[in-house]
Short mmCIF file of C-alpha atoms and ligand atoms in Angstrom, two decimals:
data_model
loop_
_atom_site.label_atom_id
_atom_site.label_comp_id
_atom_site.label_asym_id
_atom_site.label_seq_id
_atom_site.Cartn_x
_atom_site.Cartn_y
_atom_site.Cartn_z
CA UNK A 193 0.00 0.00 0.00
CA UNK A 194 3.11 2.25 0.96
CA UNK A 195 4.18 1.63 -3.02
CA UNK A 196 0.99 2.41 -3.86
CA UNK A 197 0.14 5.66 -2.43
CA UNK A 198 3.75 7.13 -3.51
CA UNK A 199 3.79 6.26 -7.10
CA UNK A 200 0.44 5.38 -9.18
CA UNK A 201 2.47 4.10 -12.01
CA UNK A 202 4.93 0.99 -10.72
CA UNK A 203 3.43 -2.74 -11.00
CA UNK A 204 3.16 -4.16 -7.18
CA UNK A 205 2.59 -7.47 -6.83
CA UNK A 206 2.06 -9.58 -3.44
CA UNK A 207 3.07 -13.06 -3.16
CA UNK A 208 1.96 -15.16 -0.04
CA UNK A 209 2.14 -19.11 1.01
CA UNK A 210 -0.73 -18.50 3.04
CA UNK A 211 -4.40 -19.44 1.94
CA UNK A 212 -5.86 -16.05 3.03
CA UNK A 213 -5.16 -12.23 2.58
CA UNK A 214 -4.03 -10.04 5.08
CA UNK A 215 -5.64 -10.80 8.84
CA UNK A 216 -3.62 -8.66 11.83
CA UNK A 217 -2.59 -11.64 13.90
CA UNK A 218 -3.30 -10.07 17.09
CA UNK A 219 -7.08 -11.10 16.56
CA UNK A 220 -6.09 -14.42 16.15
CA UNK A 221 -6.95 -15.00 19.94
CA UNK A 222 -10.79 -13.93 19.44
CA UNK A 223 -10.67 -16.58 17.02
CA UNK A 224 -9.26 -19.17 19.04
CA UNK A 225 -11.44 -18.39 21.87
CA UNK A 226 -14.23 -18.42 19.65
CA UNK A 227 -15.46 -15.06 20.04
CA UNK A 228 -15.27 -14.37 16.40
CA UNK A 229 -15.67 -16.35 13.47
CA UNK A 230 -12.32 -16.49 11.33
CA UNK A 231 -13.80 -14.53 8.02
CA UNK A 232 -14.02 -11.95 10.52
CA UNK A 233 -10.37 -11.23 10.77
CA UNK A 234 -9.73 -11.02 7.49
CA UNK A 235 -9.41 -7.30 6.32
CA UNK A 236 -9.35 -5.64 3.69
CA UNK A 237 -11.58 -7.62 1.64
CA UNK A 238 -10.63 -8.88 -1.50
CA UNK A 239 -12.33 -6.10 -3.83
CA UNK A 240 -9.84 -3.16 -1.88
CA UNK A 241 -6.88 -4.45 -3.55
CA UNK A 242 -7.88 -4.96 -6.78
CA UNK A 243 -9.23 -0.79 -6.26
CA UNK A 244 -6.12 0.03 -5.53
CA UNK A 245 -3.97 -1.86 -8.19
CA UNK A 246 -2.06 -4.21 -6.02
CA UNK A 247 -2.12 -7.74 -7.46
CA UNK A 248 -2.25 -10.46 -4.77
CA UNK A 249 -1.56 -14.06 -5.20
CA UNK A 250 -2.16 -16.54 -2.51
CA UNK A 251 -0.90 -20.38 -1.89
CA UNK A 252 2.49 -18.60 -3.99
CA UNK A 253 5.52 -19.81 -1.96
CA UNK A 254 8.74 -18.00 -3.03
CA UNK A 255 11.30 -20.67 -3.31
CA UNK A 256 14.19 -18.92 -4.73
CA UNK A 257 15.46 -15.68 -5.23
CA UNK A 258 17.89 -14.89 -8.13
CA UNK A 259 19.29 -11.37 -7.61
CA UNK A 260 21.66 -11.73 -10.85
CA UNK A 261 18.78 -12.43 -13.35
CA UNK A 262 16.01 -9.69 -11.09
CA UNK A 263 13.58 -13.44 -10.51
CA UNK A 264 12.12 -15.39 -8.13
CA UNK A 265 10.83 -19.04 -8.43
CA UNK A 266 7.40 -20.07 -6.73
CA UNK A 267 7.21 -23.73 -5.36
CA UNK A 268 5.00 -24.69 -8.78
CA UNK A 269 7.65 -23.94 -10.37
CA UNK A 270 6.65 -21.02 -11.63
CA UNK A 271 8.95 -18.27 -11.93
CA UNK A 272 8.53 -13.71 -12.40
CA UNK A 273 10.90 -10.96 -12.71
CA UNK A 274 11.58 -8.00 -10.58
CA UNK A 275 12.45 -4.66 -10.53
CA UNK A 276 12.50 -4.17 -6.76
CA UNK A 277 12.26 -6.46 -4.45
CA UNK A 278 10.60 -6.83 -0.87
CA UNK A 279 10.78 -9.86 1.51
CA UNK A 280 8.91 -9.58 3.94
CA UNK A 281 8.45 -13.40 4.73
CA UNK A 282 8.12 -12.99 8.89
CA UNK A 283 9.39 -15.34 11.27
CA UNK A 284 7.77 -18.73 12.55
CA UNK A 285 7.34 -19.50 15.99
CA UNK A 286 10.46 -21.06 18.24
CA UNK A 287 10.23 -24.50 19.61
CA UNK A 288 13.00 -25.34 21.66
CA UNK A 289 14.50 -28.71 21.64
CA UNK A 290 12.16 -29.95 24.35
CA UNK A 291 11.87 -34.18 23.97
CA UNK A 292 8.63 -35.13 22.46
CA UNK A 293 7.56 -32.07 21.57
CA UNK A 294 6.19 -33.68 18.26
CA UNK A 295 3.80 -35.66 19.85
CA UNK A 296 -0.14 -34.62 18.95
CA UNK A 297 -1.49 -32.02 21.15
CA UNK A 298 1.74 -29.80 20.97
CA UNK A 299 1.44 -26.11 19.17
CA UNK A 300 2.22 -22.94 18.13
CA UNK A 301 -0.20 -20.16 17.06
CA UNK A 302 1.09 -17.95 14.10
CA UNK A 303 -1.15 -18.40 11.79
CA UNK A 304 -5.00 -18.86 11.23
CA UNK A 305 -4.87 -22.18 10.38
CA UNK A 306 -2.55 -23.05 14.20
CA UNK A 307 -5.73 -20.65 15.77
CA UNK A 308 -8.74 -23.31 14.08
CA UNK A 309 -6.92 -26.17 14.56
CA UNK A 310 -6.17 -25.33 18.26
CA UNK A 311 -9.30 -24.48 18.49
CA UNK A 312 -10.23 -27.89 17.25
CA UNK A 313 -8.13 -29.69 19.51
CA UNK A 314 -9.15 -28.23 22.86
CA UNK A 315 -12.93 -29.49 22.36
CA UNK A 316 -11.55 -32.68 23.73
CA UNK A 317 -8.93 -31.06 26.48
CA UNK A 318 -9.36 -30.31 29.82
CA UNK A 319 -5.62 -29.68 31.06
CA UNK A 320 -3.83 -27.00 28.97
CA UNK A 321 -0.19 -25.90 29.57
CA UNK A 322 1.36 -23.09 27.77
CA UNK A 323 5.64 -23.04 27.76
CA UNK A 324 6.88 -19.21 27.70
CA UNK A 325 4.86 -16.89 30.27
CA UNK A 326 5.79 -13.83 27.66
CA UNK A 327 2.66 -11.04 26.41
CA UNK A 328 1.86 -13.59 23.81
CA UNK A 329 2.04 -16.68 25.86
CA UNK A 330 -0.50 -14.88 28.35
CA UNK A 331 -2.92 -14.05 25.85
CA UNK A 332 -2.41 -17.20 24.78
CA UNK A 333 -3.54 -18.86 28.16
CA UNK A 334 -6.48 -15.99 28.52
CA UNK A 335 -8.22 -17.54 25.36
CA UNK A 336 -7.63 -21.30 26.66
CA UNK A 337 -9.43 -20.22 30.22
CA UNK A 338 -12.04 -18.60 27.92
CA UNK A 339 -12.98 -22.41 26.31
CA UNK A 340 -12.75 -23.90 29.63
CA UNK A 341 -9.69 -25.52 30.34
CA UNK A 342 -7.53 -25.30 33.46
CA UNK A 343 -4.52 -23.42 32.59
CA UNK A 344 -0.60 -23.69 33.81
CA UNK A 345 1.70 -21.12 32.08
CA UNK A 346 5.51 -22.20 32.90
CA UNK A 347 8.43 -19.28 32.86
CA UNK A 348 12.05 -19.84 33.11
CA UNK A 349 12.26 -15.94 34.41
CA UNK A 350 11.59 -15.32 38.10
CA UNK A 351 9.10 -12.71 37.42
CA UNK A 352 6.82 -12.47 34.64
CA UNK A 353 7.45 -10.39 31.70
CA UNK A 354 10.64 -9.46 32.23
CA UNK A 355 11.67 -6.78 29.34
CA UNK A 356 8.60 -5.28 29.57
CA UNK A 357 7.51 -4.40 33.46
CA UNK A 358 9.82 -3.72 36.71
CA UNK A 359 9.14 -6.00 39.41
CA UNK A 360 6.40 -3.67 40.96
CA UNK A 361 4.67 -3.68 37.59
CA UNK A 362 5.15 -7.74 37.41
CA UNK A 363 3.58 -8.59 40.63
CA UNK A 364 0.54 -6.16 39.84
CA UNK A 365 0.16 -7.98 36.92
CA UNK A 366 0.99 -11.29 37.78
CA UNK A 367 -1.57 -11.30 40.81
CA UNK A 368 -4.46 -10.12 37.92
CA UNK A 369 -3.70 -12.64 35.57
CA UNK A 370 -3.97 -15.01 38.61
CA UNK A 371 -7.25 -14.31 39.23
CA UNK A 372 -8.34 -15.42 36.21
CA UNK A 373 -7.65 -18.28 37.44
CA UNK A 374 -4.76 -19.15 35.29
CA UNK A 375 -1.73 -20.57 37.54
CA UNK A 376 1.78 -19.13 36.67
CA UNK A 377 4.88 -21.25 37.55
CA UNK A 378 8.13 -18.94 37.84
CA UNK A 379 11.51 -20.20 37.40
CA UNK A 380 11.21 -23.96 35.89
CA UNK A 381 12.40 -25.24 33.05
CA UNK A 382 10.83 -28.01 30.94
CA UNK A 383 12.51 -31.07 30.76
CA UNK A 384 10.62 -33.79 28.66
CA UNK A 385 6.40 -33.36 26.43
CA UNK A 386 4.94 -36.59 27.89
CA UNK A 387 2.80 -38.98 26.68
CA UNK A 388 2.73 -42.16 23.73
CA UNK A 389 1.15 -40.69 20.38
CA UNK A 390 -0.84 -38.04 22.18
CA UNK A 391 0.33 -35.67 24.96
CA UNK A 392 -0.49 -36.42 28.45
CA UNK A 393 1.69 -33.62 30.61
CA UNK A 394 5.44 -32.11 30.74
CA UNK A 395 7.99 -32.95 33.37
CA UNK A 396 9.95 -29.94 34.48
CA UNK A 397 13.93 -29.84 35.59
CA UNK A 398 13.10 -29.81 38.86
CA UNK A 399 11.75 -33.76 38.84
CA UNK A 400 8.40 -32.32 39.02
CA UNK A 401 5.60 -33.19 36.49
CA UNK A 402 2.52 -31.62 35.60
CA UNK A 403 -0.52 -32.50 33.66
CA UNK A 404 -1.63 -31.63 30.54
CA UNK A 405 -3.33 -32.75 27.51
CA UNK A 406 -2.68 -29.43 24.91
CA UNK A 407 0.55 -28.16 24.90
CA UNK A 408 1.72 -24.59 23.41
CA UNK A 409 4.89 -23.48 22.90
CA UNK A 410 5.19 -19.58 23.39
CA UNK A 411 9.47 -19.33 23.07
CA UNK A 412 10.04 -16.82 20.78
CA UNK A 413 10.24 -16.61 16.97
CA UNK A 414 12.88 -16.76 14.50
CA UNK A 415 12.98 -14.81 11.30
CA UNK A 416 12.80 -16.56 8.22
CA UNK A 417 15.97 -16.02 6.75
CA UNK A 418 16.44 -19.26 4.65
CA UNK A 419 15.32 -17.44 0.97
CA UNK A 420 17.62 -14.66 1.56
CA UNK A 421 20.69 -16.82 3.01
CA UNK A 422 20.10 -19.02 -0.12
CA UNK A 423 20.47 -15.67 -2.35
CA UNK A 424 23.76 -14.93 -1.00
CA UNK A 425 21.99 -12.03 0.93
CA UNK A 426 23.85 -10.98 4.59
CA UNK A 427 21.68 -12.59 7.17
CA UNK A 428 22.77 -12.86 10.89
CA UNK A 429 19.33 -13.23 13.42
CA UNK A 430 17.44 -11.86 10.17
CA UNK A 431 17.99 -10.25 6.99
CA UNK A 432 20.50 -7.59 7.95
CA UNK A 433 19.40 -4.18 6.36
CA UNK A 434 20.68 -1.00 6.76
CA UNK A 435 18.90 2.53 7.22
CA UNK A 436 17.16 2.68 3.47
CA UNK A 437 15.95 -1.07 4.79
CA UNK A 438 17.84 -2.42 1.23
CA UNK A 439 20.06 -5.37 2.07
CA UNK A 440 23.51 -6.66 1.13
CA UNK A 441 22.59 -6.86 -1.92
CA UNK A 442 20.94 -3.91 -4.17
CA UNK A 443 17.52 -4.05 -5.44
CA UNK A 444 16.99 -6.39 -2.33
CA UNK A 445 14.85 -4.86 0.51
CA UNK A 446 13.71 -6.28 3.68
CA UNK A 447 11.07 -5.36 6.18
CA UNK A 448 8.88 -6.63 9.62
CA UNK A 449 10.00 -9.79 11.87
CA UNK A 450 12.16 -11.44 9.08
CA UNK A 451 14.05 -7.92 8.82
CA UNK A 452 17.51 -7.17 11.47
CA UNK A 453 18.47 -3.53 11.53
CA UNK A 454 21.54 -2.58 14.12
CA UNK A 455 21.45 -6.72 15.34
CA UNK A 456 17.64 -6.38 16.37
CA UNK A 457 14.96 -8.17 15.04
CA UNK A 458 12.06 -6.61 16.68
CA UNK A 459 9.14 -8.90 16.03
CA UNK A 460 5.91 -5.57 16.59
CA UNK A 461 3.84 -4.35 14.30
CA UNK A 462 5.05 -0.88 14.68
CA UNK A 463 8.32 -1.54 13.84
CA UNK A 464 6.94 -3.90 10.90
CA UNK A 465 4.59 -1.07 9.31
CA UNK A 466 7.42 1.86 9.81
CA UNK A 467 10.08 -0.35 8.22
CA UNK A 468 7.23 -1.02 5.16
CA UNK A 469 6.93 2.85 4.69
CA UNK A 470 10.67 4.00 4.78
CA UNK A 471 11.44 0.88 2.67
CA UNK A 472 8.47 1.71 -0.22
CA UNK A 473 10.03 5.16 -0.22
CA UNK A 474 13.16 3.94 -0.66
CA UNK A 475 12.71 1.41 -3.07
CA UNK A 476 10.52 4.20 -5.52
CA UNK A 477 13.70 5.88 -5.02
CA UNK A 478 12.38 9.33 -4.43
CA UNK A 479 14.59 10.37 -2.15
CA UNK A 480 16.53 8.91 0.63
CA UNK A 481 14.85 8.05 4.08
CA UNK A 482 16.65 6.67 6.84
CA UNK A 483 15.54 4.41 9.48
CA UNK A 484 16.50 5.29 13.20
CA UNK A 485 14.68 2.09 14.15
CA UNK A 486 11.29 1.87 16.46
CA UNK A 487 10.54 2.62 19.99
CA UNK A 488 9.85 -0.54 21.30
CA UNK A 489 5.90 -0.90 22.80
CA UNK A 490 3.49 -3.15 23.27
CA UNK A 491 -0.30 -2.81 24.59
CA UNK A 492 -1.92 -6.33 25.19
CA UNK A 493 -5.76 -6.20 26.75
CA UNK A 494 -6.28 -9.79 28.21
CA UNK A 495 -9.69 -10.18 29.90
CA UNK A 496 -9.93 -6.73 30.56
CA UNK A 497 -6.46 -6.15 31.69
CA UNK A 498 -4.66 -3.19 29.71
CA UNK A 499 -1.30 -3.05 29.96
CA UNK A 500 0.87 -0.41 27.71
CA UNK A 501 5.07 -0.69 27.86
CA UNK A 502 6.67 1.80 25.95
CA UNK A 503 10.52 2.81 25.72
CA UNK A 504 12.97 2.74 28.50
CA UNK A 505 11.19 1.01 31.06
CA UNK A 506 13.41 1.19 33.97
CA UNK A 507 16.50 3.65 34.20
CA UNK A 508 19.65 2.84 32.30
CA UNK A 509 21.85 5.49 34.13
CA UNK A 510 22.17 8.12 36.86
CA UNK A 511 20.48 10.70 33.92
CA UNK A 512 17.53 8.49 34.27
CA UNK A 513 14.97 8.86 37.04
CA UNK A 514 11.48 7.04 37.48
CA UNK A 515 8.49 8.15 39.02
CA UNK A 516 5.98 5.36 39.97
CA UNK A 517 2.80 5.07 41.21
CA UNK A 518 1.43 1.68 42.83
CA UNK A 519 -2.15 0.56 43.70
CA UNK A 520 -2.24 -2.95 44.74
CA UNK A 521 -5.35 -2.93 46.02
CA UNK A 522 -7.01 -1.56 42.99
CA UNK A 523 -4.26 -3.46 40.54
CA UNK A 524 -3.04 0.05 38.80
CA UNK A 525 0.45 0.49 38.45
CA UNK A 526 2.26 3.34 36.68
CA UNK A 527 5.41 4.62 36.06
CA UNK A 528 7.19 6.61 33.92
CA UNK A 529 11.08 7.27 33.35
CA UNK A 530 12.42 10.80 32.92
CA UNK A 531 15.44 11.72 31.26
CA UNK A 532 16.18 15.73 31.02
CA UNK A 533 12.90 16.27 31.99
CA UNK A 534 11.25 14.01 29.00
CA UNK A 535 9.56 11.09 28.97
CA UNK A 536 11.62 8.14 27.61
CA UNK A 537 9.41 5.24 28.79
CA UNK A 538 6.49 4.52 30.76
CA UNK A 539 4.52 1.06 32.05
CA UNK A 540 0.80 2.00 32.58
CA UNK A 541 -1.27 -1.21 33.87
CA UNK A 542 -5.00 -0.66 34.58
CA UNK A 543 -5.66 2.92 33.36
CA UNK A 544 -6.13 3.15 29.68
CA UNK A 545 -7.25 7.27 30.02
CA UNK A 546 -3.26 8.15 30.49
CA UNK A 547 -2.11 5.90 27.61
CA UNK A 548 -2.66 8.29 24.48
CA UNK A 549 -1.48 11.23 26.35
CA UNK A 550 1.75 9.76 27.07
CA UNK A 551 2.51 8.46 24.07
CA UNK A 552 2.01 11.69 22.86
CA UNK A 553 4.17 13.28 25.43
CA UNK A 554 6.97 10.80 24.17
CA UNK A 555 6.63 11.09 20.84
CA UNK A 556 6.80 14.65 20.98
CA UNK A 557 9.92 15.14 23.49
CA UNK A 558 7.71 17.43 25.34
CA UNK A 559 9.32 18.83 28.70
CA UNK A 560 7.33 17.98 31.51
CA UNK A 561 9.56 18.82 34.19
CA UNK A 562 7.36 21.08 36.51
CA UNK A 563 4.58 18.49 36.20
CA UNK A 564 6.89 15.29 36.56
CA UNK A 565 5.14 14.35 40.17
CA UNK A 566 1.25 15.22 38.68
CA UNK A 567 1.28 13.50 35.47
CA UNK A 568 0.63 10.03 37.09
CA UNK A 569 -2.13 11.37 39.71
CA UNK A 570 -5.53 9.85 38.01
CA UNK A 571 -7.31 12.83 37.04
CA UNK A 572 -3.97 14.73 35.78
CA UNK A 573 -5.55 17.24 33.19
CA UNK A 574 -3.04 17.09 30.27
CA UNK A 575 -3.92 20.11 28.85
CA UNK A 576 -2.10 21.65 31.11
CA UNK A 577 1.21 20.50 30.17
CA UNK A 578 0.31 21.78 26.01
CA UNK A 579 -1.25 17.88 25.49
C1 LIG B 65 -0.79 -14.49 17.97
C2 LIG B 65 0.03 -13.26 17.73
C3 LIG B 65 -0.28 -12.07 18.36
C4 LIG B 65 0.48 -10.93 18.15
N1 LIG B 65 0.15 -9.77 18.80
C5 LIG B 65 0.87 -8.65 18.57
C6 LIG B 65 0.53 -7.41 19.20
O1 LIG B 65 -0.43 -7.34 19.98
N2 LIG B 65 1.27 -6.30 18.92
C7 LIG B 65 2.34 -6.34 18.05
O2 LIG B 65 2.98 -5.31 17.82
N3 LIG B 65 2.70 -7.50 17.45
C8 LIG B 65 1.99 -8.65 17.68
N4 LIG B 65 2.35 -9.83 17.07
C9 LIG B 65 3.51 -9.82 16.15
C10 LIG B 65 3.09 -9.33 14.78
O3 LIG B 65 2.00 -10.10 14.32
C11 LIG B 65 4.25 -9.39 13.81
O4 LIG B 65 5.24 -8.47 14.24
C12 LIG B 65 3.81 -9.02 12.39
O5 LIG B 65 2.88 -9.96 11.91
C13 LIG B 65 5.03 -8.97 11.46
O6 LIG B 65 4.59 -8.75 10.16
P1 LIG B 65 5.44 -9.30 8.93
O7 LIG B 65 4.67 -8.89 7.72
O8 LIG B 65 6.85 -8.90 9.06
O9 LIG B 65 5.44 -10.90 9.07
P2 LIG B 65 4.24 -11.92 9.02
O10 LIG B 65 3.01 -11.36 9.60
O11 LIG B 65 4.80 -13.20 9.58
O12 LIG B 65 3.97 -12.12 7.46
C14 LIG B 65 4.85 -12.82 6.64
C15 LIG B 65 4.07 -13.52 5.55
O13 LIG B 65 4.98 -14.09 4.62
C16 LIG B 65 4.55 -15.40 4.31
N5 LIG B 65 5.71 -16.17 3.84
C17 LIG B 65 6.76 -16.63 4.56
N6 LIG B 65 7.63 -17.28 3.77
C18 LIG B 65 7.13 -17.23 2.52
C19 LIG B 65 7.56 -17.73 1.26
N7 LIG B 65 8.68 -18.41 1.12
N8 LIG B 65 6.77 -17.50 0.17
C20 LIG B 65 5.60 -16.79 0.28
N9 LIG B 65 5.16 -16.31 1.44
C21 LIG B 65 5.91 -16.50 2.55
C22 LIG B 65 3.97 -15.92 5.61
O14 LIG B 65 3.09 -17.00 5.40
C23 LIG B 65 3.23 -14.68 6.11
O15 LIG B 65 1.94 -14.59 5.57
C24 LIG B 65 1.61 -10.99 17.27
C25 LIG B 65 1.92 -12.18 16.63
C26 LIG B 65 1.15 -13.32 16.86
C27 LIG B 65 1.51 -14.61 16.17
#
């Protein structure tokens, strides 16, 4: 769409493996908790692409790129030229090298298809357990508590979400997702997926085992790099591109979770749609943009817990103060981090009112120096500080 809107005239095609068009995986968790139907998710509709002149093909797996003769083969066998090219192929999800863990009843959810046929499965469960205790494991676990089944999420890190809240913010959160009635095992490792054909539980490092008849792996992903390695493109973690998003090799662009700029691959949709536009600009050629790479934050609602991380998130250096604001008894937490009087970062759990403002505040490097011990009282009026 990026290509689109900045030049009328230039071809863009879309090739994808999948069977559907574009659905924003977030909402794959209404569908796997049933609370929408998959045709739902999908969006745009069909008809929207072919108004605005992008060609999609689906089921079209890229299986080679040839950067000396401008081509890439499809797994038909199929093969089209290129002026430009774009891979923006994502990442599939991690499963570490867990025995058993190809045993029926074990999964990932990436893609609609994982969401239906987990969906599928757990009609017969009762006993779910979900490896990796990160924002999408959680989620994750919300949606199997929402079909019924009794829910164990297992974390090697002694507190939950450890890159994105302080330990404050953790045990606010940890205690709400608790009372779901989901139960959250810090610090164990797992050891062995149990069960003959179909899985009946996980042992853990610690000798102890727990049961469990669906199993979902929530470790991680890892950037498909395979096409462009196979190209003779630079890959490392990803597809290593530099500030125009073009990789080692010219003509050759890379953007979203399969993309690494400055050794980080950072698997968000905000990074994924800023790389897309600074990349279409680029690759028109109209004149250079450069990417400075994206603030990292992340906003999950999980049965009616909202919970925004943005930026720094706890201070890096003397320059760096935090001001925090705890309510245990109401589960709020807030907190924001202050450097030179701006706002670099912020956690804001339970009050979705200060979210936009802050962002804003961030985003626009506003001082709010003489307001620094207001701005996290519950009524603060931002107006007052130019918001
Ligand atoms: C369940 C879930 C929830 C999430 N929630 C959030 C959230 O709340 N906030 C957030 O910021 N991020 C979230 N994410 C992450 C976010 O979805 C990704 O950052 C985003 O999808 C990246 O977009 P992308 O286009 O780079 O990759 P993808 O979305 O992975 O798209 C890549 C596409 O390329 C296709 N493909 C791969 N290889 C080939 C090939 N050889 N030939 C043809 N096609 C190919 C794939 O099938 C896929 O359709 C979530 C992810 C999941 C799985």
């Amino acid at each position: 769409l990026n290509l689109r809107r900045i030049s009328a005239r230039d071809g863009v095609s879309v090739f994808t493996d999948e069977e559907y068009l574009y659905y924003p995986r977030p909402s794959l968790y209404s569908v796997l908790s049933g609370r929408i139907q998959p045709q739902q998710i999908i969006s745009p509709p069909e008809q929207w692409y072919a108004n605005q002149g992008i060609k999609v093909a689906l089921r079209k797996k890229v299986t080679k790129v040839d950067a000396s003769n401008r081509s890439i083969t499809f797994e038909d066998g199929t093969k089209i030229a290129y002026d430009k090219l774009l891979l923006a192929n994502g990442a599939y999800p991690f499963i570490p090298p867990v025995k058993g863990a190809e045993k029926k009843g074990v999964f990932v959810l990436r893609t609609l298809d994982h969401a239906l046929a987990i969906r599928q499965y757990a009609g017969k469960t009762r006993n779910a357990v979900v490896i990796g205790g990160g924002l999408l494991g959680l989620e994750f676990a919300a949606s199997l508590r929402k079909l019924g089944q009794a829910v164990n999420v297992l974390e090697v890190s002694p507190r939950l979400l450890p890159n994105q809240l302080d330990e404050d913010g953790s045990s606010v959160f940890q205690k709400k997702i608790e009372n779901m009635g989901i139960n959250i095992m810090l610090n164990v490792r797992t050891n062995e997926i149990l069960g003959e054909e179909n899985v009946s539980g996980v042992s853990l490092s610690d000798g102890r085992t727990l049961p469990g008849d669906l199993i979902l792996f929530s470790a991680g992903i890892r950037s498909n790099i395979e096409l462009a390695r196979e190209a003779g493109i630079k890959v490392n973690r990803g597809i290593v591109v530099d500030g125009n998003l073009q990789t080692s090799l010219s003509d050759i662009y890379a953007a979203g979770d399969a993309a690494e700029f400055r050794e980080k691959v950072y698997g968000i949709i905000p990074a994924a749609e800023e790389q897309a536009r600074i990349a279409a600009t680029n690759m028109i050629g109209l004149d250079k943009h450069e990417y400075q790479g994206t603030m990292p934050s992340s906003t999950v609602k999980i049965a009616g817990i909202d919970l925004t991380c943005i930026g720094t998130i706890i201070p890096q250096n003397s320059q760096q103060e935090e001001i925090k604001k705890l309510d245990a008894e109401r589960g709020s937490y807030k907190k924001i981090v202050l450097q030179e009087g701006r706002i670099i970062g912020a956690i804001i759990l339970g009050d979705v009112g200060s979210v936009a403002p802050i962002k804003r505040l961030i985003a626009g490097r506003v001082g709010v120096s003489k307001f620094k011990n207001q701005v996290l009282e519950d009524n603060f009026n931002f107006s007052e500080i130019g918001e």
